[in-house]
Protein backbone atom coordinates (compact mmCIF):
# COMPACT_ATOMS: atom_id res chain seq x y z
CA UNK A 1 0.00 0.00 0.00
CA UNK A 2 1.30 3.49 -0.84
CA UNK A 3 1.59 6.29 1.73
CA UNK A 4 -0.99 9.07 1.60
CA UNK A 5 -0.62 12.53 3.08
CA UNK A 6 -3.36 14.97 4.01
CA UNK A 7 -2.84 18.58 2.85
CA UNK A 8 -4.77 21.72 3.84
CA UNK A 9 -5.78 23.56 0.66
CA UNK A 10 -6.86 27.17 0.26
CA UNK A 11 -9.87 27.95 -1.91
CA UNK A 12 -7.46 28.93 -4.68
CA UNK A 13 -5.63 25.60 -4.53
CA UNK A 14 -8.95 23.75 -4.59
CA UNK A 15 -10.20 25.80 -7.56
CA UNK A 16 -7.07 24.96 -9.57
CA UNK A 17 -7.63 21.21 -9.05
CA UNK A 18 -11.43 21.18 -9.02
CA UNK A 19 -11.61 18.94 -12.12
CA UNK A 20 -9.54 16.26 -10.39
CA UNK A 21 -11.79 16.58 -7.34
CA UNK A 22 -14.88 16.16 -9.50
CA UNK A 23 -13.33 13.07 -11.10
CA UNK A 24 -13.21 11.56 -7.59
CA UNK A 25 -16.70 12.86 -6.77
CA UNK A 26 -18.39 11.14 -9.74
CA UNK A 27 -16.53 7.88 -9.16
CA UNK A 28 -17.20 7.80 -5.43
CA UNK A 29 -20.90 8.62 -5.92
CA UNK A 30 -21.34 6.49 -9.08
CA UNK A 31 -22.63 9.53 -10.95
CA UNK A 32 -22.24 10.22 -14.69
CA UNK A 33 -19.32 12.45 -15.75
CA UNK A 34 -21.80 15.26 -16.54
CA UNK A 35 -22.69 15.52 -12.83
CA UNK A 36 -19.08 16.47 -12.14
CA UNK A 37 -19.15 19.24 -14.75
CA UNK A 38 -22.21 20.83 -13.11
CA UNK A 39 -20.88 20.34 -9.62
CA UNK A 40 -17.56 21.99 -10.48
CA UNK A 41 -19.37 25.26 -11.13
CA UNK A 42 -20.96 25.38 -7.66
CA UNK A 43 -17.83 24.00 -5.98
CA UNK A 44 -15.77 26.90 -7.37
CA UNK A 45 -18.34 29.37 -6.01
CA UNK A 46 -18.15 27.72 -2.57
CA UNK A 47 -14.52 28.80 -2.25
CA UNK A 48 -15.78 32.38 -1.74
CA UNK A 49 -17.88 31.38 1.28
CA UNK A 50 -16.79 32.54 4.71
CA UNK A 51 -14.98 29.82 6.66
CA UNK A 52 -14.11 27.76 3.57
CA UNK A 53 -11.78 24.90 4.55
CA UNK A 54 -10.50 22.05 2.42
CA UNK A 55 -8.33 18.98 2.82
CA UNK A 56 -6.81 16.85 0.07
CA UNK A 57 -5.45 13.31 0.28
CA UNK A 58 -2.37 12.94 -1.92
CA UNK A 59 -0.69 9.63 -2.75
CA UNK A 60 3.11 9.53 -2.77
CA UNK A 61 3.14 9.79 -6.59
CA UNK A 62 1.24 13.10 -6.32
CA UNK A 63 -2.15 11.67 -7.36
CA UNK A 64 -5.18 13.16 -5.64
CA UNK A 65 -7.12 10.27 -4.08
CA UNK A 66 -9.63 12.08 -1.85
CA UNK A 67 -10.85 15.49 -0.76
CA UNK A 68 -13.27 17.16 1.61
CA UNK A 69 -14.43 20.73 2.01
CA UNK A 70 -17.03 22.92 3.62
CA UNK A 71 -17.72 26.39 4.98
CA UNK A 72 -19.64 28.33 7.61
CA UNK A 73 -23.35 27.67 7.22
CA UNK A 74 -25.39 30.88 6.95
CA UNK A 75 -29.01 31.95 6.27
CA UNK A 76 -29.46 32.56 2.54
CA UNK A 77 -27.50 29.45 1.55
CA UNK A 78 -29.57 26.76 -0.22
CA UNK A 79 -28.69 23.94 2.17
CA UNK A 80 -28.95 26.06 5.31
CA UNK A 81 -32.42 27.40 4.54
CA UNK A 82 -33.82 23.97 3.66
CA UNK A 83 -32.32 22.33 6.73
CA UNK A 84 -33.54 25.13 9.00
CA UNK A 85 -37.10 24.49 7.79
CA UNK A 86 -36.68 20.72 8.20
CA UNK A 87 -35.57 20.93 11.85
CA UNK A 88 -37.74 21.73 14.82
CA UNK A 89 -37.15 25.19 16.25
CA UNK A 90 -35.04 24.14 19.24
CA UNK A 91 -32.81 21.83 17.19
CA UNK A 92 -32.27 24.55 14.58
CA UNK A 93 -31.37 27.10 17.26
CA UNK A 94 -29.04 24.64 18.97
CA UNK A 95 -27.13 23.47 15.87
CA UNK A 96 -27.28 26.00 13.04
CA UNK A 97 -25.18 28.72 14.64
CA UNK A 98 -21.37 28.67 14.74
CA UNK A 99 -21.57 25.67 12.43
CA UNK A 100 -19.49 24.32 9.55
CA UNK A 101 -21.33 22.56 6.75
CA UNK A 102 -19.29 19.67 5.41
CA UNK A 103 -20.30 20.00 1.79
CA UNK A 104 -18.30 17.21 0.13
CA UNK A 105 -16.11 14.33 1.30
CA UNK A 106 -15.06 11.65 -1.17
CA UNK A 107 -12.34 9.07 -1.63
CA UNK A 108 -11.51 7.31 -4.89
CA UNK A 109 -13.18 3.86 -4.71
CA UNK A 110 -9.87 2.02 -5.24
CA UNK A 111 -8.43 3.86 -2.20
CA UNK A 112 -11.39 3.45 0.17
CA UNK A 113 -11.16 1.32 3.34
CA UNK A 114 -7.67 2.56 4.12
CA UNK A 115 -8.61 5.17 6.72
CA UNK A 116 -8.28 8.11 4.30
CA UNK A 117 -11.88 9.31 4.69
CA UNK A 118 -11.56 9.38 8.45
CA UNK A 119 -8.24 11.25 8.26
CA UNK A 120 -9.76 13.87 5.94
CA UNK A 121 -12.72 14.32 8.28
CA UNK A 122 -10.69 14.61 11.47
CA UNK A 123 -8.14 16.94 9.85
CA UNK A 124 -10.93 19.27 8.76
CA UNK A 125 -12.63 19.11 12.16
CA UNK A 126 -9.36 19.80 13.98
CA UNK A 127 -8.61 22.82 11.80
CA UNK A 128 -11.83 24.81 12.02
CA UNK A 129 -12.95 27.17 14.79
CA UNK A 130 -16.66 26.24 14.77
CA UNK A 131 -18.63 24.67 17.62
CA UNK A 132 -20.61 22.33 15.36
CA UNK A 133 -20.09 20.34 12.16
CA UNK A 134 -23.16 19.53 10.06
CA UNK A 135 -23.75 17.43 6.96
CA UNK A 136 -26.34 15.51 5.00
CA UNK A 137 -25.78 12.01 3.70
CA UNK A 138 -28.00 9.39 2.03
CA UNK A 139 -30.12 7.81 4.75
CA UNK A 140 -28.86 4.23 4.43
CA UNK A 141 -26.26 1.87 5.89
CA UNK A 142 -23.38 3.28 3.84
CA UNK A 143 -19.66 3.52 4.51
CA UNK A 144 -20.15 7.26 4.94
CA UNK A 145 -22.97 6.90 7.47
CA UNK A 146 -20.98 4.41 9.53
CA UNK A 147 -17.94 6.69 9.51
CA UNK A 148 -19.96 9.67 10.74
CA UNK A 149 -21.50 7.59 13.53
CA UNK A 150 -18.06 6.40 14.62
CA UNK A 151 -17.02 10.05 14.85
CA UNK A 152 -19.97 10.92 17.11
CA UNK A 153 -22.43 12.48 14.63
CA UNK A 154 -26.03 12.38 15.87
CA UNK A 155 -29.34 12.64 14.00
CA UNK A 156 -30.78 16.10 13.49
CA UNK A 157 -33.41 14.74 11.15
CA UNK A 158 -33.85 11.56 9.11
CA UNK A 159 -35.51 10.66 5.83
CA UNK A 160 -35.41 14.20 4.54
CA UNK A 161 -36.08 14.77 0.84
CA UNK A 162 -34.03 17.57 -0.73
CA UNK A 163 -35.66 19.14 -3.81
CA UNK A 164 -34.52 17.40 -7.00
CA UNK A 165 -33.31 14.19 -5.31
CA UNK A 166 -35.54 11.16 -4.77
CA UNK A 167 -33.23 9.61 -2.15
CA UNK A 168 -33.97 10.25 1.52
CA UNK A 169 -31.15 11.98 3.40
CA UNK A 170 -30.15 12.12 7.03
CA UNK A 171 -28.98 15.46 8.42
CA UNK A 172 -26.32 14.80 11.04
CA UNK A 173 -24.40 16.99 13.45
CA UNK A 174 -21.42 16.71 15.77
CA UNK A 175 -20.05 18.99 18.45
CA UNK A 176 -16.42 19.92 17.93
CA UNK A 177 -13.88 18.66 18.74
CA UNK A 178 -15.00 15.29 17.40
CA UNK A 179 -15.07 12.29 19.65
CA UNK A 180 -12.15 9.92 19.16
CA UNK A 181 -13.63 7.42 16.69
CA UNK A 182 -10.99 4.69 17.01
C1 LIG B 1 -17.41 7.84 2.87
C2 LIG B 1 -15.96 7.84 2.41
C3 LIG B 1 -15.49 9.26 2.21
C4 LIG B 1 -15.12 7.17 3.49
O1 LIG B 1 -13.78 7.11 3.01
P1 LIG B 1 -12.86 5.85 3.32
O2 LIG B 1 -11.47 6.28 3.01
O3 LIG B 1 -13.39 4.66 2.66
O4 LIG B 1 -13.07 5.76 4.89
P2 LIG B 1 -12.27 4.89 5.95
O5 LIG B 1 -11.25 4.04 5.26
O6 LIG B 1 -11.80 5.84 6.99
O7 LIG B 1 -13.42 3.97 6.56
C5 LIG B 1 -14.18 3.13 5.71
C6 LIG B 1 -14.16 1.68 6.16
O8 LIG B 1 -12.83 1.15 6.05
C7 LIG B 1 -12.45 0.55 7.29
N1 LIG B 1 -11.00 0.71 7.36
C8 LIG B 1 -10.30 1.84 7.67
N2 LIG B 1 -8.98 1.56 7.62
C9 LIG B 1 -8.86 0.28 7.24
C10 LIG B 1 -7.74 -0.57 7.01
N3 LIG B 1 -6.49 -0.12 7.13
N4 LIG B 1 -7.99 -1.84 6.63
C11 LIG B 1 -9.23 -2.31 6.50
N5 LIG B 1 -10.35 -1.55 6.70
C12 LIG B 1 -10.14 -0.28 7.07
C13 LIG B 1 -13.23 1.33 8.31
O9 LIG B 1 -13.37 0.59 9.51
C14 LIG B 1 -14.55 1.48 7.61
O10 LIG B 1 -15.29 0.28 7.69
P3 LIG B 1 -16.91 0.21 7.47
O11 LIG B 1 -17.21 0.71 6.08
O12 LIG B 1 -17.24 -1.21 7.63
O13 LIG B 1 -17.52 1.09 8.50
C15 LIG B 1 -15.79 7.04 1.11
O14 LIG B 1 -16.18 5.71 1.36
C16 LIG B 1 -16.55 7.59 -0.06
O15 LIG B 1 -16.03 8.42 -0.80
N6 LIG B 1 -17.80 7.09 -0.26
C17 LIG B 1 -18.61 7.46 -1.40
C18 LIG B 1 -18.97 8.92 -1.39
C19 LIG B 1 -19.71 9.34 -0.14
O16 LIG B 1 -20.65 8.67 0.30
N7 LIG B 1 -19.27 10.47 0.43
C20 LIG B 1 -19.88 11.03 1.57
C21 LIG B 1 -21.08 11.80 1.13
S1 LIG B 1 -21.89 12.52 2.54
PDB file of C-alpha atoms and ligand atoms in Angstrom:
ATOM      1  CA  UNK A   1       0.000   0.000   0.000  1.00  0.00           C
ATOM      2  CA  UNK A   2       1.303   3.486  -0.841  1.00  0.00           C
ATOM      3  CA  UNK A   3       1.588   6.289   1.735  1.00  0.00           C
ATOM      4  CA  UNK A   4      -0.989   9.067   1.597  1.00  0.00           C
ATOM      5  CA  UNK A   5      -0.619  12.525   3.083  1.00  0.00           C
ATOM      6  CA  UNK A   6      -3.360  14.972   4.014  1.00  0.00           C
ATOM      7  CA  UNK A   7      -2.844  18.575   2.852  1.00  0.00           C
ATOM      8  CA  UNK A   8      -4.768  21.716   3.843  1.00  0.00           C
ATOM      9  CA  UNK A   9      -5.783  23.560   0.664  1.00  0.00           C
ATOM     10  CA  UNK A  10      -6.861  27.169   0.262  1.00  0.00           C
ATOM     11  CA  UNK A  11      -9.867  27.955  -1.912  1.00  0.00           C
ATOM     12  CA  UNK A  12      -7.463  28.926  -4.681  1.00  0.00           C
ATOM     13  CA  UNK A  13      -5.632  25.596  -4.526  1.00  0.00           C
ATOM     14  CA  UNK A  14      -8.954  23.754  -4.591  1.00  0.00           C
ATOM     15  CA  UNK A  15     -10.202  25.802  -7.561  1.00  0.00           C
ATOM     16  CA  UNK A  16      -7.071  24.958  -9.569  1.00  0.00           C
ATOM     17  CA  UNK A  17      -7.630  21.209  -9.054  1.00  0.00           C
ATOM     18  CA  UNK A  18     -11.426  21.183  -9.023  1.00  0.00           C
ATOM     19  CA  UNK A  19     -11.611  18.942 -12.124  1.00  0.00           C
ATOM     20  CA  UNK A  20      -9.536  16.261 -10.389  1.00  0.00           C
ATOM     21  CA  UNK A  21     -11.787  16.576  -7.338  1.00  0.00           C
ATOM     22  CA  UNK A  22     -14.877  16.160  -9.500  1.00  0.00           C
ATOM     23  CA  UNK A  23     -13.332  13.067 -11.099  1.00  0.00           C
ATOM     24  CA  UNK A  24     -13.206  11.564  -7.591  1.00  0.00           C
ATOM     25  CA  UNK A  25     -16.704  12.857  -6.769  1.00  0.00           C
ATOM     26  CA  UNK A  26     -18.393  11.137  -9.744  1.00  0.00           C
ATOM     27  CA  UNK A  27     -16.534   7.877  -9.161  1.00  0.00           C
ATOM     28  CA  UNK A  28     -17.203   7.796  -5.428  1.00  0.00           C
ATOM     29  CA  UNK A  29     -20.895   8.619  -5.923  1.00  0.00           C
ATOM     30  CA  UNK A  30     -21.344   6.494  -9.082  1.00  0.00           C
ATOM     31  CA  UNK A  31     -22.631   9.531 -10.952  1.00  0.00           C
ATOM     32  CA  UNK A  32     -22.245  10.216 -14.691  1.00  0.00           C
ATOM     33  CA  UNK A  33     -19.323  12.452 -15.754  1.00  0.00           C
ATOM     34  CA  UNK A  34     -21.798  15.260 -16.538  1.00  0.00           C
ATOM     35  CA  UNK A  35     -22.691  15.525 -12.833  1.00  0.00           C
ATOM     36  CA  UNK A  36     -19.081  16.467 -12.143  1.00  0.00           C
ATOM     37  CA  UNK A  37     -19.154  19.240 -14.750  1.00  0.00           C
ATOM     38  CA  UNK A  38     -22.208  20.832 -13.108  1.00  0.00           C
ATOM     39  CA  UNK A  39     -20.878  20.337  -9.615  1.00  0.00           C
ATOM     40  CA  UNK A  40     -17.560  21.987 -10.478  1.00  0.00           C
ATOM     41  CA  UNK A  41     -19.372  25.265 -11.131  1.00  0.00           C
ATOM     42  CA  UNK A  42     -20.961  25.381  -7.662  1.00  0.00           C
ATOM     43  CA  UNK A  43     -17.828  23.996  -5.982  1.00  0.00           C
ATOM     44  CA  UNK A  44     -15.769  26.900  -7.370  1.00  0.00           C
ATOM     45  CA  UNK A  45     -18.339  29.368  -6.007  1.00  0.00           C
ATOM     46  CA  UNK A  46     -18.153  27.724  -2.572  1.00  0.00           C
ATOM     47  CA  UNK A  47     -14.517  28.804  -2.252  1.00  0.00           C
ATOM     48  CA  UNK A  48     -15.782  32.379  -1.736  1.00  0.00           C
ATOM     49  CA  UNK A  49     -17.876  31.378   1.283  1.00  0.00           C
ATOM     50  CA  UNK A  50     -16.785  32.542   4.712  1.00  0.00           C
ATOM     51  CA  UNK A  51     -14.983  29.818   6.657  1.00  0.00           C
ATOM     52  CA  UNK A  52     -14.107  27.761   3.566  1.00  0.00           C
ATOM     53  CA  UNK A  53     -11.781  24.903   4.545  1.00  0.00           C
ATOM     54  CA  UNK A  54     -10.502  22.049   2.417  1.00  0.00           C
ATOM     55  CA  UNK A  55      -8.329  18.976   2.822  1.00  0.00           C
ATOM     56  CA  UNK A  56      -6.813  16.852   0.075  1.00  0.00           C
ATOM     57  CA  UNK A  57      -5.451  13.314   0.281  1.00  0.00           C
ATOM     58  CA  UNK A  58      -2.372  12.935  -1.918  1.00  0.00           C
ATOM     59  CA  UNK A  59      -0.685   9.628  -2.754  1.00  0.00           C
ATOM     60  CA  UNK A  60       3.108   9.525  -2.771  1.00  0.00           C
ATOM     61  CA  UNK A  61       3.145   9.787  -6.587  1.00  0.00           C
ATOM     62  CA  UNK A  62       1.240  13.102  -6.316  1.00  0.00           C
ATOM     63  CA  UNK A  63      -2.147  11.671  -7.362  1.00  0.00           C
ATOM     64  CA  UNK A  64      -5.181  13.163  -5.642  1.00  0.00           C
ATOM     65  CA  UNK A  65      -7.121  10.271  -4.078  1.00  0.00           C
ATOM     66  CA  UNK A  66      -9.630  12.081  -1.854  1.00  0.00           C
ATOM     67  CA  UNK A  67     -10.851  15.488  -0.765  1.00  0.00           C
ATOM     68  CA  UNK A  68     -13.266  17.161   1.608  1.00  0.00           C
ATOM     69  CA  UNK A  69     -14.433  20.731   2.013  1.00  0.00           C
ATOM     70  CA  UNK A  70     -17.033  22.918   3.625  1.00  0.00           C
ATOM     71  CA  UNK A  71     -17.719  26.391   4.977  1.00  0.00           C
ATOM     72  CA  UNK A  72     -19.636  28.329   7.609  1.00  0.00           C
ATOM     73  CA  UNK A  73     -23.350  27.673   7.215  1.00  0.00           C
ATOM     74  CA  UNK A  74     -25.394  30.877   6.948  1.00  0.00           C
ATOM     75  CA  UNK A  75     -29.009  31.954   6.265  1.00  0.00           C
ATOM     76  CA  UNK A  76     -29.461  32.560   2.543  1.00  0.00           C
ATOM     77  CA  UNK A  77     -27.504  29.454   1.548  1.00  0.00           C
ATOM     78  CA  UNK A  78     -29.571  26.763  -0.220  1.00  0.00           C
ATOM     79  CA  UNK A  79     -28.691  23.937   2.170  1.00  0.00           C
ATOM     80  CA  UNK A  80     -28.955  26.063   5.308  1.00  0.00           C
ATOM     81  CA  UNK A  81     -32.422  27.404   4.538  1.00  0.00           C
ATOM     82  CA  UNK A  82     -33.822  23.967   3.657  1.00  0.00           C
ATOM     83  CA  UNK A  83     -32.320  22.330   6.727  1.00  0.00           C
ATOM     84  CA  UNK A  84     -33.545  25.127   8.997  1.00  0.00           C
ATOM     85  CA  UNK A  85     -37.105  24.492   7.791  1.00  0.00           C
ATOM     86  CA  UNK A  86     -36.683  20.721   8.201  1.00  0.00           C
ATOM     87  CA  UNK A  87     -35.574  20.930  11.849  1.00  0.00           C
ATOM     88  CA  UNK A  88     -37.742  21.728  14.820  1.00  0.00           C
ATOM     89  CA  UNK A  89     -37.151  25.188  16.250  1.00  0.00           C
ATOM     90  CA  UNK A  90     -35.037  24.139  19.243  1.00  0.00           C
ATOM     91  CA  UNK A  91     -32.813  21.834  17.190  1.00  0.00           C
ATOM     92  CA  UNK A  92     -32.267  24.552  14.583  1.00  0.00           C
ATOM     93  CA  UNK A  93     -31.365  27.096  17.260  1.00  0.00           C
ATOM     94  CA  UNK A  94     -29.042  24.639  18.975  1.00  0.00           C
ATOM     95  CA  UNK A  95     -27.127  23.472  15.870  1.00  0.00           C
ATOM     96  CA  UNK A  96     -27.278  26.002  13.040  1.00  0.00           C
ATOM     97  CA  UNK A  97     -25.176  28.716  14.642  1.00  0.00           C
ATOM     98  CA  UNK A  98     -21.369  28.669  14.742  1.00  0.00           C
ATOM     99  CA  UNK A  99     -21.567  25.670  12.430  1.00  0.00           C
ATOM    100  CA  UNK A 100     -19.488  24.324   9.549  1.00  0.00           C
ATOM    101  CA  UNK A 101     -21.335  22.563   6.746  1.00  0.00           C
ATOM    102  CA  UNK A 102     -19.288  19.666   5.410  1.00  0.00           C
ATOM    103  CA  UNK A 103     -20.301  20.004   1.790  1.00  0.00           C
ATOM    104  CA  UNK A 104     -18.301  17.212   0.132  1.00  0.00           C
ATOM    105  CA  UNK A 105     -16.110  14.325   1.303  1.00  0.00           C
ATOM    106  CA  UNK A 106     -15.056  11.652  -1.174  1.00  0.00           C
ATOM    107  CA  UNK A 107     -12.345   9.070  -1.626  1.00  0.00           C
ATOM    108  CA  UNK A 108     -11.509   7.311  -4.885  1.00  0.00           C
ATOM    109  CA  UNK A 109     -13.181   3.857  -4.705  1.00  0.00           C
ATOM    110  CA  UNK A 110      -9.874   2.019  -5.244  1.00  0.00           C
ATOM    111  CA  UNK A 111      -8.428   3.856  -2.202  1.00  0.00           C
ATOM    112  CA  UNK A 112     -11.388   3.449   0.172  1.00  0.00           C
ATOM    113  CA  UNK A 113     -11.162   1.318   3.337  1.00  0.00           C
ATOM    114  CA  UNK A 114      -7.665   2.560   4.115  1.00  0.00           C
ATOM    115  CA  UNK A 115      -8.605   5.165   6.716  1.00  0.00           C
ATOM    116  CA  UNK A 116      -8.278   8.106   4.297  1.00  0.00           C
ATOM    117  CA  UNK A 117     -11.884   9.314   4.687  1.00  0.00           C
ATOM    118  CA  UNK A 118     -11.565   9.385   8.447  1.00  0.00           C
ATOM    119  CA  UNK A 119      -8.240  11.252   8.257  1.00  0.00           C
ATOM    120  CA  UNK A 120      -9.764  13.873   5.938  1.00  0.00           C
ATOM    121  CA  UNK A 121     -12.725  14.317   8.282  1.00  0.00           C
ATOM    122  CA  UNK A 122     -10.689  14.612  11.469  1.00  0.00           C
ATOM    123  CA  UNK A 123      -8.145  16.937   9.853  1.00  0.00           C
ATOM    124  CA  UNK A 124     -10.934  19.270   8.756  1.00  0.00           C
ATOM    125  CA  UNK A 125     -12.626  19.113  12.157  1.00  0.00           C
ATOM    126  CA  UNK A 126      -9.363  19.798  13.983  1.00  0.00           C
ATOM    127  CA  UNK A 127      -8.606  22.822  11.802  1.00  0.00           C
ATOM    128  CA  UNK A 128     -11.835  24.815  12.021  1.00  0.00           C
ATOM    129  CA  UNK A 129     -12.950  27.168  14.792  1.00  0.00           C
ATOM    130  CA  UNK A 130     -16.659  26.235  14.773  1.00  0.00           C
ATOM    131  CA  UNK A 131     -18.630  24.667  17.620  1.00  0.00           C
ATOM    132  CA  UNK A 132     -20.609  22.327  15.357  1.00  0.00           C
ATOM    133  CA  UNK A 133     -20.095  20.337  12.158  1.00  0.00           C
ATOM    134  CA  UNK A 134     -23.165  19.533  10.063  1.00  0.00           C
ATOM    135  CA  UNK A 135     -23.755  17.432   6.964  1.00  0.00           C
ATOM    136  CA  UNK A 136     -26.339  15.508   4.996  1.00  0.00           C
ATOM    137  CA  UNK A 137     -25.782  12.008   3.702  1.00  0.00           C
ATOM    138  CA  UNK A 138     -28.000   9.391   2.027  1.00  0.00           C
ATOM    139  CA  UNK A 139     -30.123   7.811   4.750  1.00  0.00           C
ATOM    140  CA  UNK A 140     -28.864   4.230   4.431  1.00  0.00           C
ATOM    141  CA  UNK A 141     -26.261   1.871   5.893  1.00  0.00           C
ATOM    142  CA  UNK A 142     -23.383   3.277   3.841  1.00  0.00           C
ATOM    143  CA  UNK A 143     -19.658   3.520   4.510  1.00  0.00           C
ATOM    144  CA  UNK A 144     -20.148   7.259   4.941  1.00  0.00           C
ATOM    145  CA  UNK A 145     -22.972   6.901   7.470  1.00  0.00           C
ATOM    146  CA  UNK A 146     -20.978   4.408   9.527  1.00  0.00           C
ATOM    147  CA  UNK A 147     -17.938   6.690   9.508  1.00  0.00           C
ATOM    148  CA  UNK A 148     -19.961   9.675  10.741  1.00  0.00           C
ATOM    149  CA  UNK A 149     -21.504   7.588  13.526  1.00  0.00           C
ATOM    150  CA  UNK A 150     -18.061   6.396  14.625  1.00  0.00           C
ATOM    151  CA  UNK A 151     -17.022  10.046  14.851  1.00  0.00           C
ATOM    152  CA  UNK A 152     -19.972  10.923  17.109  1.00  0.00           C
ATOM    153  CA  UNK A 153     -22.431  12.475  14.632  1.00  0.00           C
ATOM    154  CA  UNK A 154     -26.031  12.378  15.872  1.00  0.00           C
ATOM    155  CA  UNK A 155     -29.342  12.635  14.000  1.00  0.00           C
ATOM    156  CA  UNK A 156     -30.785  16.103  13.493  1.00  0.00           C
ATOM    157  CA  UNK A 157     -33.412  14.744  11.148  1.00  0.00           C
ATOM    158  CA  UNK A 158     -33.853  11.561   9.115  1.00  0.00           C
ATOM    159  CA  UNK A 159     -35.514  10.658   5.827  1.00  0.00           C
ATOM    160  CA  UNK A 160     -35.405  14.204   4.538  1.00  0.00           C
ATOM    161  CA  UNK A 161     -36.077  14.772   0.835  1.00  0.00           C
ATOM    162  CA  UNK A 162     -34.030  17.573  -0.728  1.00  0.00           C
ATOM    163  CA  UNK A 163     -35.656  19.136  -3.806  1.00  0.00           C
ATOM    164  CA  UNK A 164     -34.520  17.403  -7.000  1.00  0.00           C
ATOM    165  CA  UNK A 165     -33.306  14.189  -5.314  1.00  0.00           C
ATOM    166  CA  UNK A 166     -35.538  11.164  -4.770  1.00  0.00           C
ATOM    167  CA  UNK A 167     -33.233   9.609  -2.149  1.00  0.00           C
ATOM    168  CA  UNK A 168     -33.972  10.245   1.520  1.00  0.00           C
ATOM    169  CA  UNK A 169     -31.145  11.978   3.401  1.00  0.00           C
ATOM    170  CA  UNK A 170     -30.146  12.121   7.031  1.00  0.00           C
ATOM    171  CA  UNK A 171     -28.985  15.458   8.417  1.00  0.00           C
ATOM    172  CA  UNK A 172     -26.323  14.803  11.044  1.00  0.00           C
ATOM    173  CA  UNK A 173     -24.405  16.993  13.450  1.00  0.00           C
ATOM    174  CA  UNK A 174     -21.420  16.709  15.772  1.00  0.00           C
ATOM    175  CA  UNK A 175     -20.052  18.990  18.446  1.00  0.00           C
ATOM    176  CA  UNK A 176     -16.419  19.917  17.933  1.00  0.00           C
ATOM    177  CA  UNK A 177     -13.881  18.661  18.739  1.00  0.00           C
ATOM    178  CA  UNK A 178     -14.996  15.293  17.397  1.00  0.00           C
ATOM    179  CA  UNK A 179     -15.069  12.288  19.653  1.00  0.00           C
ATOM    180  CA  UNK A 180     -12.148   9.918  19.159  1.00  0.00           C
ATOM    181  CA  UNK A 181     -13.627   7.423  16.690  1.00  0.00           C
ATOM    182  CA  UNK A 182     -10.986   4.688  17.009  1.00  0.00           C
TER     183      UNK A 182
HETATM  184  C1  LIG B   1     -17.410   7.837   2.866  1.00  0.00           C
HETATM  185  C2  LIG B   1     -15.964   7.837   2.409  1.00  0.00           C
HETATM  186  C3  LIG B   1     -15.489   9.261   2.206  1.00  0.00           C
HETATM  187  C4  LIG B   1     -15.120   7.166   3.489  1.00  0.00           C
HETATM  188  O1  LIG B   1     -13.780   7.114   3.012  1.00  0.00           O
HETATM  189  P1  LIG B   1     -12.862   5.849   3.319  1.00  0.00           P
HETATM  190  O2  LIG B   1     -11.473   6.281   3.008  1.00  0.00           O
HETATM  191  O3  LIG B   1     -13.390   4.659   2.659  1.00  0.00           O
HETATM  192  O4  LIG B   1     -13.071   5.762   4.893  1.00  0.00           O
HETATM  193  P2  LIG B   1     -12.271   4.892   5.946  1.00  0.00           P
HETATM  194  O5  LIG B   1     -11.250   4.045   5.260  1.00  0.00           O
HETATM  195  O6  LIG B   1     -11.803   5.839   6.988  1.00  0.00           O
HETATM  196  O7  LIG B   1     -13.421   3.968   6.558  1.00  0.00           O
HETATM  197  C5  LIG B   1     -14.185   3.126   5.706  1.00  0.00           C
HETATM  198  C6  LIG B   1     -14.159   1.680   6.164  1.00  0.00           C
HETATM  199  O8  LIG B   1     -12.828   1.146   6.052  1.00  0.00           O
HETATM  200  C7  LIG B   1     -12.449   0.548   7.292  1.00  0.00           C
HETATM  201  N1  LIG B   1     -11.003   0.711   7.362  1.00  0.00           N
HETATM  202  C8  LIG B   1     -10.304   1.839   7.671  1.00  0.00           C
HETATM  203  N2  LIG B   1      -8.983   1.565   7.617  1.00  0.00           N
HETATM  204  C9  LIG B   1      -8.857   0.280   7.240  1.00  0.00           C
HETATM  205  C10 LIG B   1      -7.744  -0.566   7.010  1.00  0.00           C
HETATM  206  N3  LIG B   1      -6.488  -0.122   7.132  1.00  0.00           N
HETATM  207  N4  LIG B   1      -7.988  -1.842   6.630  1.00  0.00           N
HETATM  208  C11 LIG B   1      -9.231  -2.306   6.498  1.00  0.00           C
HETATM  209  N5  LIG B   1     -10.346  -1.547   6.705  1.00  0.00           N
HETATM  210  C12 LIG B   1     -10.142  -0.283   7.074  1.00  0.00           C
HETATM  211  C13 LIG B   1     -13.231   1.325   8.313  1.00  0.00           C
HETATM  212  O9  LIG B   1     -13.371   0.589   9.513  1.00  0.00           O
HETATM  213  C14 LIG B   1     -14.551   1.478   7.614  1.00  0.00           C
HETATM  214  O10 LIG B   1     -15.291   0.281   7.687  1.00  0.00           O
HETATM  215  P3  LIG B   1     -16.906   0.213   7.466  1.00  0.00           P
HETATM  216  O11 LIG B   1     -17.205   0.706   6.083  1.00  0.00           O
HETATM  217  O12 LIG B   1     -17.242  -1.212   7.635  1.00  0.00           O
HETATM  218  O13 LIG B   1     -17.522   1.091   8.502  1.00  0.00           O
HETATM  219  C15 LIG B   1     -15.791   7.036   1.112  1.00  0.00           C
HETATM  220  O14 LIG B   1     -16.180   5.712   1.356  1.00  0.00           O
HETATM  221  C16 LIG B   1     -16.549   7.593  -0.057  1.00  0.00           C
HETATM  222  O15 LIG B   1     -16.030   8.418  -0.797  1.00  0.00           O
HETATM  223  N6  LIG B   1     -17.798   7.089  -0.260  1.00  0.00           N
HETATM  224  C17 LIG B   1     -18.612   7.460  -1.397  1.00  0.00           C
HETATM  225  C18 LIG B   1     -18.968   8.923  -1.385  1.00  0.00           C
HETATM  226  C19 LIG B   1     -19.710   9.343  -0.142  1.00  0.00           C
HETATM  227  O16 LIG B   1     -20.645   8.668   0.296  1.00  0.00           O
HETATM  228  N7  LIG B   1     -19.267  10.466   0.429  1.00  0.00           N
HETATM  229  C20 LIG B   1     -19.880  11.032   1.573  1.00  0.00           C
HETATM  230  C21 LIG B   1     -21.080  11.800   1.134  1.00  0.00           C
HETATM  231  S1  LIG B   1     -21.888  12.520   2.541  1.00  0.00           S
END
